[in-house]
Amino acid sequence: MMDGRLRATKHGRVNEKGSEVAIEPFRTAYIPRPSDMVIGYVEGCTNNIWFIDIGAPFNAILPMSLGPGKAAFGGTRSILDIGEAVLCRVQEVEETHSSVVTMKGLGLRKIRSGNIEQVDPHLLGRLIGKGGKALNQLKEDTGCRIIVADNGRVWVDGEFDSIITVRDRLQAMSDDAKSTGVGA
């Protein structure tokens, strides 16, 4: 409250419930938490570490020991090159907000096909739906394989027309949430 007026630090829609007023932001940043499944892009590498853009304020690191395979010292680019997409899991988040990711685990891998879309992280609950119903319906309607990562990135693989349909539905969901102020 400033000068008798409410001021918001985020751009969004006003939600009033009784005497409580809240702002539903139009956009949110992804803040990593341990065990989050994320889709990231390789942004750089050194002799034994990859730097992964997971959409957080700071890049994550992927040590070779937690990577998808072993390479000779200095051979990181032969396994994961700059610009490639990976499905990984946040292993730890440090006090400085930097995070360590791993590709050791069931289903974690380099993404070689399909398309990656971006959804605001606060809309993920709406995309997935109660008990996963909305996501399962989208998969059934389009015949696409879809993975929704905790950082708001969505991997879609299938026929070209089906991928376009999924992209259009994701955009419509995002536009609808911004106009109605509904989020997760």
Coordinates of C-alpha atoms in Angstrom, one line a residue, residues 3-100:
D3 CA -0.3 6.7 -0.9
G4 CA -3.5 4.9 -0.1
R5 CA -3.3 2.8 -3.3
L6 CA -2.3 -0.9 -3.9
R7 CA 0.9 -1.3 -5.9
A8 CA 2.0 -4.6 -7.5
T9 CA 5.5 -5.7 -8.2
K10 CA 4.4 -8.1 -11.0
H11 CA 2.3 -7.5 -14.1
G12 CA -0.8 -9.7 -13.9
R13 CA -4.5 -10.0 -13.1
V14 CA -6.1 -9.0 -9.8
N15 CA -7.8 -11.8 -7.9
E16 CA -10.0 -10.8 -5.0
K17 CA -11.3 -13.3 -2.4
G18 CA -13.1 -11.5 0.4
S19 CA -10.7 -9.0 2.0
E20 CA -7.7 -10.7 0.4
V21 CA -6.2 -9.3 -2.8
A22 CA -3.6 -11.2 -4.9
I23 CA -1.9 -10.8 -8.3
E24 CA -1.8 -13.7 -10.7
P25 CA 1.3 -13.0 -12.7
F26 CA 1.2 -13.3 -16.5
R27 CA 4.7 -14.7 -16.5
T28 CA 6.8 -16.5 -13.9
A29 CA 10.4 -17.5 -13.7
Y30 CA 11.3 -21.2 -13.1
I31 CA 13.1 -21.7 -9.8
P32 CA 14.7 -25.2 -9.7
R33 CA 14.1 -27.6 -6.9
P34 CA 15.7 -31.0 -6.3
S35 CA 14.1 -33.9 -8.2
D36 CA 12.5 -31.6 -10.8
M37 CA 12.5 -33.1 -14.3
V38 CA 13.6 -30.5 -16.7
I39 CA 14.4 -30.0 -20.4
G40 CA 17.5 -28.0 -21.0
Y41 CA 19.8 -26.9 -23.8
V42 CA 23.6 -27.4 -23.8
E43 CA 25.0 -23.9 -23.7
G44 CA 28.7 -24.7 -23.3
C45 CA 31.2 -27.2 -22.0
T46 CA 34.6 -27.6 -20.5
N47 CA 36.8 -30.7 -20.3
N48 CA 34.5 -32.5 -17.9
I49 CA 31.3 -30.4 -17.4
W50 CA 28.4 -29.2 -19.6
F51 CA 26.5 -26.0 -18.9
I52 CA 22.8 -26.5 -19.3
D53 CA 20.2 -23.8 -19.8
I54 CA 17.1 -25.0 -17.8
G55 CA 15.3 -21.7 -18.0
A56 CA 16.3 -20.7 -14.5
P57 CA 18.1 -17.5 -13.6
F58 CA 21.4 -19.4 -13.6
N59 CA 22.6 -22.2 -15.8
A60 CA 22.8 -25.7 -14.3
I61 CA 26.0 -27.8 -14.5
L62 CA 26.0 -31.4 -15.7
P63 CA 29.3 -33.1 -14.6
M64 CA 30.6 -35.9 -16.9
S65 CA 30.0 -38.4 -14.0
L66 CA 26.3 -37.6 -14.2
G67 CA 26.1 -37.3 -18.0
P68 CA 24.8 -39.8 -20.5
G69 CA 28.1 -41.5 -21.2
K70 CA 31.8 -41.5 -20.6
A71 CA 34.3 -39.7 -22.8
A72 CA 38.0 -39.1 -22.7
F73 CA 39.0 -36.0 -20.7
G74 CA 38.2 -33.1 -23.0
G75 CA 35.8 -35.1 -25.1
T76 CA 32.5 -33.7 -23.8
R77 CA 31.4 -32.3 -27.1
S78 CA 31.6 -35.8 -28.7
I79 CA 28.7 -36.8 -26.3
L80 CA 26.6 -33.6 -26.0
D81 CA 27.3 -30.7 -28.3
I82 CA 26.3 -27.1 -27.9
G83 CA 22.7 -26.5 -28.8
E84 CA 21.5 -30.0 -28.2
A85 CA 18.4 -30.6 -26.0
V86 CA 18.4 -33.0 -23.0
L87 CA 15.9 -34.4 -20.6
C88 CA 17.4 -34.4 -17.1
R89 CA 16.7 -34.2 -13.4
V90 CA 17.8 -31.5 -10.9
Q91 CA 19.9 -33.3 -8.4
E92 CA 20.7 -30.5 -6.1
V93 CA 20.3 -26.7 -5.8
E94 CA 23.0 -24.8 -3.9
E95 CA 22.6 -21.7 -1.7
T96 CA 23.8 -19.6 -4.6
H97 CA 20.8 -20.8 -6.6
S98 CA 23.1 -22.7 -9.1
S99 CA 22.0 -26.3 -9.7
V100 CA 23.4 -29.6 -10.6

